[in-house]
Short mmCIF file of C-alpha atoms in Angstrom, two decimals:
data_model
loop_
_atom_site.label_atom_id
_atom_site.label_comp_id
_atom_site.label_asym_id
_atom_site.label_seq_id
_atom_site.Cartn_x
_atom_site.Cartn_y
_atom_site.Cartn_z
CA MET A 1 221.62 -31.57 92.24
CA SER A 2 223.65 -31.22 95.41
CA GLU A 3 222.65 -33.19 98.47
CA ASN A 4 224.02 -30.26 100.51
CA LEU A 5 221.05 -27.97 99.94
CA PRO A 6 219.82 -26.50 103.24
CA GLY A 7 217.36 -29.00 104.68
CA GLY A 8 218.17 -31.40 101.86
CA PRO A 9 216.63 -31.59 98.38
CA LEU A 10 212.98 -32.28 97.63
CA THR A 11 212.24 -33.35 94.06
CA LEU A 12 208.61 -32.73 93.14
CA ALA A 13 208.73 -33.20 89.37
CA ASP A 14 211.22 -33.42 86.54
CA GLY A 15 213.33 -30.27 86.70
CA LEU A 16 211.84 -29.14 90.02
CA THR A 17 214.07 -29.83 93.02
CA LEU A 18 213.73 -27.41 95.91
CA SER A 19 215.93 -26.87 98.92
CA ARG A 20 213.63 -27.78 101.82
CA MET A 21 214.89 -24.69 103.61
CA GLY A 22 213.78 -21.86 101.38
CA TYR A 23 213.43 -18.14 101.79
CA GLY A 24 210.23 -16.07 101.90
CA ALA A 25 210.84 -12.66 100.35
CA MET A 26 207.69 -10.97 101.70
CA GLN A 27 209.47 -9.07 104.48
CA LEU A 28 211.75 -7.29 102.01
CA ALA A 29 208.98 -4.78 101.34
CA GLY A 30 208.19 -1.92 103.69
CA PRO A 31 205.99 -2.07 106.80
CA GLY A 32 202.82 -4.07 106.23
CA VAL A 33 204.42 -5.63 103.13
CA PHE A 34 203.77 -2.30 101.44
CA GLY A 35 206.09 0.17 99.79
CA PRO A 36 209.86 0.17 99.43
CA PRO A 37 212.24 -1.53 101.88
CA ARG A 38 213.70 0.36 104.81
CA ASP A 39 217.18 -0.51 103.53
CA ARG A 40 217.36 -1.36 99.83
CA GLU A 41 221.01 -2.46 99.86
CA GLN A 42 220.38 -4.76 102.82
CA ALA A 43 217.38 -6.27 101.01
CA LEU A 44 219.51 -7.03 97.96
CA ALA A 45 222.25 -8.44 100.20
CA VAL A 46 219.77 -10.81 101.89
CA LEU A 47 218.66 -12.25 98.55
CA ARG A 48 222.23 -12.77 97.36
CA GLU A 49 223.28 -14.30 100.67
CA ALA A 50 220.35 -16.75 100.57
CA VAL A 51 221.48 -18.05 97.19
CA ASP A 52 225.12 -18.11 98.31
CA LEU A 53 224.08 -20.28 101.29
CA GLY A 54 222.44 -22.81 99.00
CA VAL A 55 218.80 -21.77 99.07
CA ARG A 56 217.15 -22.85 95.82
CA HIS A 57 213.55 -22.00 96.70
CA ILE A 58 212.42 -18.38 97.00
CA ASP A 59 208.78 -17.56 97.69
CA THR A 60 207.47 -14.28 96.29
CA SER A 61 204.51 -12.52 94.70
CA ASP A 62 203.77 -9.38 92.75
CA PHE A 63 201.38 -8.34 95.55
CA TYR A 64 204.31 -8.02 97.96
CA GLY A 65 205.00 -4.32 97.82
CA PRO A 66 203.18 -4.47 95.40
CA VAL A 67 205.80 -5.20 92.72
CA VAL A 68 208.63 -4.05 95.01
CA VAL A 69 209.78 -7.51 96.06
CA ASN A 70 209.79 -9.01 92.58
CA GLU A 71 211.82 -6.06 91.32
CA LEU A 72 214.33 -6.54 94.16
CA ILE A 73 214.65 -10.23 93.26
CA ARG A 74 215.27 -9.34 89.63
CA GLU A 75 217.87 -6.71 90.53
CA ALA A 76 219.69 -8.97 92.99
CA LEU A 77 219.65 -12.29 91.15
CA HIS A 78 218.93 -11.91 87.43
CA PRO A 79 220.15 -13.73 85.40
CA TYR A 80 218.98 -16.42 87.79
CA PRO A 81 221.01 -19.54 88.66
CA GLU A 82 219.70 -22.42 86.57
CA ASP A 83 218.70 -24.44 89.65
CA LEU A 84 217.02 -21.57 91.53
CA HIS A 85 213.24 -21.91 91.70
CA LEU A 86 211.01 -18.89 92.22
CA VAL A 87 207.58 -19.79 93.59
CA THR A 88 205.05 -17.00 93.20
CA LYS A 89 201.38 -16.47 94.07
CA VAL A 90 198.35 -14.90 92.46
CA GLY A 91 194.86 -14.22 93.80
CA ALA A 92 195.12 -10.81 95.46
CA ARG A 93 195.86 -7.18 94.76
CA ARG A 94 196.71 -4.27 97.04
CA GLY A 95 194.70 -1.18 97.71
CA ASP A 96 196.26 2.29 97.83
CA ASP A 97 196.05 2.02 101.63
CA GLY A 98 197.94 -1.28 101.67
CA SER A 99 194.80 -3.39 102.06
CA TRP A 100 194.69 -6.93 100.65
CA ILE A 101 191.94 -7.30 98.06
CA PRO A 102 190.94 -10.76 96.77
CA ALA A 103 191.39 -10.88 92.99
CA LEU A 104 190.19 -14.25 91.77
CA GLU A 105 188.46 -13.57 88.48
CA PRO A 106 190.05 -15.89 85.87
CA ALA A 107 191.00 -13.03 83.55
CA ASP A 108 192.60 -11.15 86.43
CA LEU A 109 194.53 -14.24 87.53
CA LYS A 110 195.97 -14.55 84.04
CA ALA A 111 196.89 -10.86 84.09
CA GLN A 112 198.62 -11.34 87.44
CA VAL A 113 200.71 -14.19 86.02
CA ARG A 114 201.87 -11.99 83.16
CA GLU A 115 202.69 -9.19 85.60
CA ASN A 116 204.84 -11.57 87.67
CA LEU A 117 206.62 -12.68 84.50
CA ARG A 118 207.33 -9.11 83.50
CA HIS A 119 208.55 -7.89 86.88
CA LEU A 120 210.76 -10.95 87.43
CA ASP A 121 211.98 -10.75 83.80
CA LEU A 122 211.10 -14.36 83.04
CA ASP A 123 209.52 -16.13 80.08
CA VAL A 124 208.03 -18.88 82.25
CA LEU A 125 207.28 -19.14 85.97
CA ASP A 126 208.49 -22.28 87.76
CA VAL A 127 205.57 -22.54 90.20
CA VAL A 128 202.45 -20.41 90.61
CA ASN A 129 200.28 -20.86 93.70
CA LEU A 130 196.61 -19.92 93.62
CA ARG A 131 195.93 -17.98 96.83
CA VAL A 132 192.41 -18.91 97.90
CA GLY A 133 192.25 -18.22 101.63
CA THR A 134 193.90 -15.48 103.67
CA THR A 135 197.10 -15.78 105.65
CA GLU A 136 195.00 -16.52 108.74
CA SER A 137 192.36 -18.88 107.40
CA THR A 138 191.18 -21.04 104.55
CA ARG A 139 188.17 -20.23 102.39
CA ASP A 140 186.25 -23.40 101.60
CA ALA A 141 184.73 -22.35 98.28
CA PRO A 142 184.92 -23.94 94.82
CA LEU A 143 188.14 -23.07 93.02
CA GLY A 144 187.79 -25.02 89.79
CA GLU A 145 187.23 -22.01 87.52
CA GLN A 146 190.21 -20.16 88.97
CA PHE A 147 192.57 -23.14 88.95
CA ALA A 148 191.53 -24.02 85.41
CA ALA A 149 192.57 -20.54 84.27
CA LEU A 150 196.07 -21.15 85.62
CA ALA A 151 196.09 -24.63 84.10
CA GLU A 152 195.44 -23.01 80.71
CA LEU A 153 198.55 -20.88 81.13
CA ARG A 154 200.45 -24.03 82.07
CA GLN A 155 199.32 -25.59 78.80
CA GLU A 156 200.47 -22.44 76.98
CA GLY A 157 203.92 -22.74 78.54
CA LEU A 158 203.83 -19.65 80.77
CA ILE A 159 203.80 -21.76 83.97
CA ARG A 160 205.64 -25.02 84.59
CA HIS A 161 203.92 -26.18 87.79
CA LEU A 162 200.91 -25.24 89.90
CA GLY A 163 200.25 -24.99 93.61
CA LEU A 164 197.71 -23.74 96.15
CA SER A 165 197.72 -21.42 99.16
CA GLY A 166 195.20 -21.24 101.98
CA VAL A 167 193.22 -24.32 101.01
CA THR A 168 191.34 -27.28 102.48
CA LEU A 169 191.64 -30.98 101.75
CA GLY A 170 188.58 -30.77 99.52
CA GLN A 171 190.00 -27.91 97.51
CA LEU A 172 193.22 -29.84 96.95
CA THR A 173 191.16 -32.73 95.59
CA GLU A 174 189.20 -30.36 93.34
CA ALA A 175 192.37 -28.82 91.95
CA GLN A 176 194.05 -32.18 91.35
CA ALA A 177 191.16 -33.17 89.09
CA ILE A 178 192.16 -30.26 86.83
CA ALA A 179 195.99 -30.33 86.87
CA PRO A 180 198.83 -31.69 89.03
CA VAL A 181 199.53 -29.83 92.27
CA VAL A 182 203.16 -29.68 93.44
CA THR A 183 202.94 -27.28 96.40
CA VAL A 184 200.52 -26.29 99.16
CA GLN A 185 201.06 -23.26 101.42
CA ASN A 186 199.02 -23.01 104.62
CA LEU A 187 199.26 -21.63 108.12
CA TYR A 188 200.78 -24.40 110.23
CA ASN A 189 203.04 -24.54 113.26
CA LEU A 190 203.41 -26.15 116.66
CA ALA A 191 200.46 -24.23 118.06
CA ASN A 192 198.26 -24.39 114.93
CA ARG A 193 197.96 -28.03 113.93
CA GLN A 194 194.52 -27.99 112.28
CA ASP A 195 196.10 -29.07 108.98
CA ASP A 196 197.76 -32.24 110.27
CA ALA A 197 195.75 -34.35 107.82
CA LEU A 198 196.75 -32.09 104.93
CA VAL A 199 200.43 -32.27 105.91
CA ASP A 200 200.23 -36.07 105.94
CA ARG A 201 198.39 -36.20 102.63
CA CYS A 202 200.99 -33.97 100.98
CA ALA A 203 203.73 -36.29 102.23
CA ALA A 204 201.91 -39.35 100.88
CA GLU A 205 201.47 -37.68 97.46
CA ASN A 206 204.91 -36.00 97.27
CA ILE A 207 203.50 -32.49 97.42
CA ALA A 208 205.58 -29.81 99.13
CA PHE A 209 203.82 -28.36 102.17
CA ALA A 210 205.07 -24.86 102.95
CA ALA A 211 204.15 -23.94 106.51
CA PHE A 212 204.00 -20.21 107.17
CA PHE A 213 203.92 -18.21 110.42
CA PRO A 214 206.04 -20.80 112.26
CA LEU A 215 205.95 -18.83 115.53
CA GLY A 216 202.33 -17.67 115.50
CA GLY A 217 199.67 -18.27 118.13
CA PHE A 218 201.71 -19.60 121.05
CA THR A 219 200.32 -19.43 124.59
CA PRO A 220 202.65 -18.24 127.37
CA LEU A 221 202.93 -21.82 128.67
CA GLN A 222 203.85 -23.12 125.20
CA SER A 223 206.41 -20.35 124.82
CA ASP A 224 207.98 -21.34 128.15
CA THR A 225 208.17 -24.96 127.00
CA LEU A 226 209.70 -23.93 123.69
CA ASP A 227 212.26 -21.75 125.47
CA GLY A 228 213.18 -24.71 127.67
CA VAL A 229 213.70 -27.03 124.71
CA ALA A 230 215.75 -24.38 122.92
CA ALA A 231 218.01 -23.95 125.94
CA ARG A 232 218.56 -27.74 126.20
CA VAL A 233 219.54 -28.13 122.52
CA GLY A 234 221.57 -24.93 122.36
CA ALA A 235 219.47 -23.17 119.73
CA SER A 236 217.05 -20.27 119.48
CA PRO A 237 213.29 -20.88 119.79
CA GLN A 238 212.91 -19.91 116.10
CA GLN A 239 215.50 -22.51 115.10
CA VAL A 240 213.76 -25.19 117.18
CA VAL A 241 210.40 -24.48 115.54
CA LEU A 242 211.92 -24.60 112.06
CA ALA A 243 213.75 -27.84 112.85
CA TRP A 244 210.54 -29.38 114.22
CA LEU A 245 208.70 -28.50 111.02
CA LEU A 246 211.42 -30.09 108.88
CA GLN A 247 211.22 -33.26 110.97
CA ARG A 248 207.41 -33.25 111.01
CA SER A 249 207.12 -34.49 107.41
CA PRO A 250 209.51 -35.43 104.61
CA THR A 251 207.81 -33.00 102.22
CA THR A 252 207.60 -30.00 104.55
CA VAL A 253 209.43 -27.01 103.10
CA LEU A 254 210.15 -23.79 104.95
CA ILE A 255 210.03 -20.21 103.70
CA PRO A 256 211.00 -18.09 106.72
CA GLY A 257 211.27 -14.43 105.88
CA THR A 258 213.63 -11.77 107.13
CA SER A 259 215.20 -8.52 105.98
CA SER A 260 218.39 -9.18 107.99
CA VAL A 261 221.43 -11.12 106.75
CA ALA A 262 222.24 -12.23 110.31
CA HIS A 263 218.69 -13.51 110.88
CA LEU A 264 218.76 -15.24 107.50
CA ARG A 265 221.91 -17.14 108.49
CA GLU A 266 220.32 -18.13 111.80
CA ASN A 267 217.22 -19.45 110.03
CA ILE A 268 219.22 -21.46 107.51
CA ALA A 269 221.38 -22.94 110.29
CA ALA A 270 218.19 -24.50 111.70
CA ALA A 271 218.27 -26.93 108.77
CA ASP A 272 221.23 -28.67 110.47
CA LEU A 273 219.51 -28.93 113.87
CA LYS A 274 218.30 -32.48 114.61
CA LEU A 275 215.95 -32.50 117.56
CA PRO A 276 216.22 -35.49 119.93
CA THR A 277 213.19 -37.72 120.45
CA ASP A 278 212.37 -36.35 123.89
CA ALA A 279 212.35 -32.80 122.56
CA ILE A 280 210.04 -33.75 119.70
CA GLU A 281 207.68 -35.52 122.09
CA GLU A 282 207.56 -32.46 124.33
CA LEU A 283 206.83 -30.18 121.40
CA ASP A 284 204.30 -32.58 119.89
CA ALA A 285 202.32 -32.30 123.14
CA PHE A 286 201.40 -28.74 122.15
CA ALA A 287 198.66 -30.25 120.02
CA ALA A 288 197.30 -32.50 122.76
#
């Protein structure tokens, strides 16, 4: 495995090494993550460019579109490079109006796994995350029955590794009692640091922590500070935030999404940005 992967490599298990800078495919669908892309050829070009730039971690789900994004990934990249890892999610479905509907019955979760397999044209999924909370919040409810259903599919050979999305520390502990957890996806950024303890625990246990919405929830004052740091280091605010997240923890992984090749290149370039100590201290103060 090349040491030149964007953001460097993160090995989570035998046969599972991710580029710490990944790509989130959600934005390839239409507005509201619903329906076809505005520009299908551009969407395919973004996926191919991500792989060409060394990304070996693509985040997706059958409920993006729905189905649209997984079919784009298949069209753009199948047969997949041997070292490319597709990380998908189950736990929701989409209404005809684009609404997000929790779908956590064990039988439905198993059906969702098989749908992801079919639409990605795979015999086994590298990583499947159980989506428990929403994109905005966690849902502190028991998840043992749901996670056990996915663990059964892991035993059957349809899933190699398991992860979680939108969870609490307690839910991570509950899941780990059932099967190993290799990834956690939660809302986390400079302005939303409520999961600091979870980030640190993931680092201690070599679990990838995928922080989403890296630019969400900033106050005007925080935005001014971020703009000032970006100007000093010669980068965009988005690049600074992504670089801060990579430096926050050795097991942080990033899955920024975009439907633009130019924006994709800008995001991936953030993996080479090393923030000086004074910049990190200034940004860390957001949580004070």
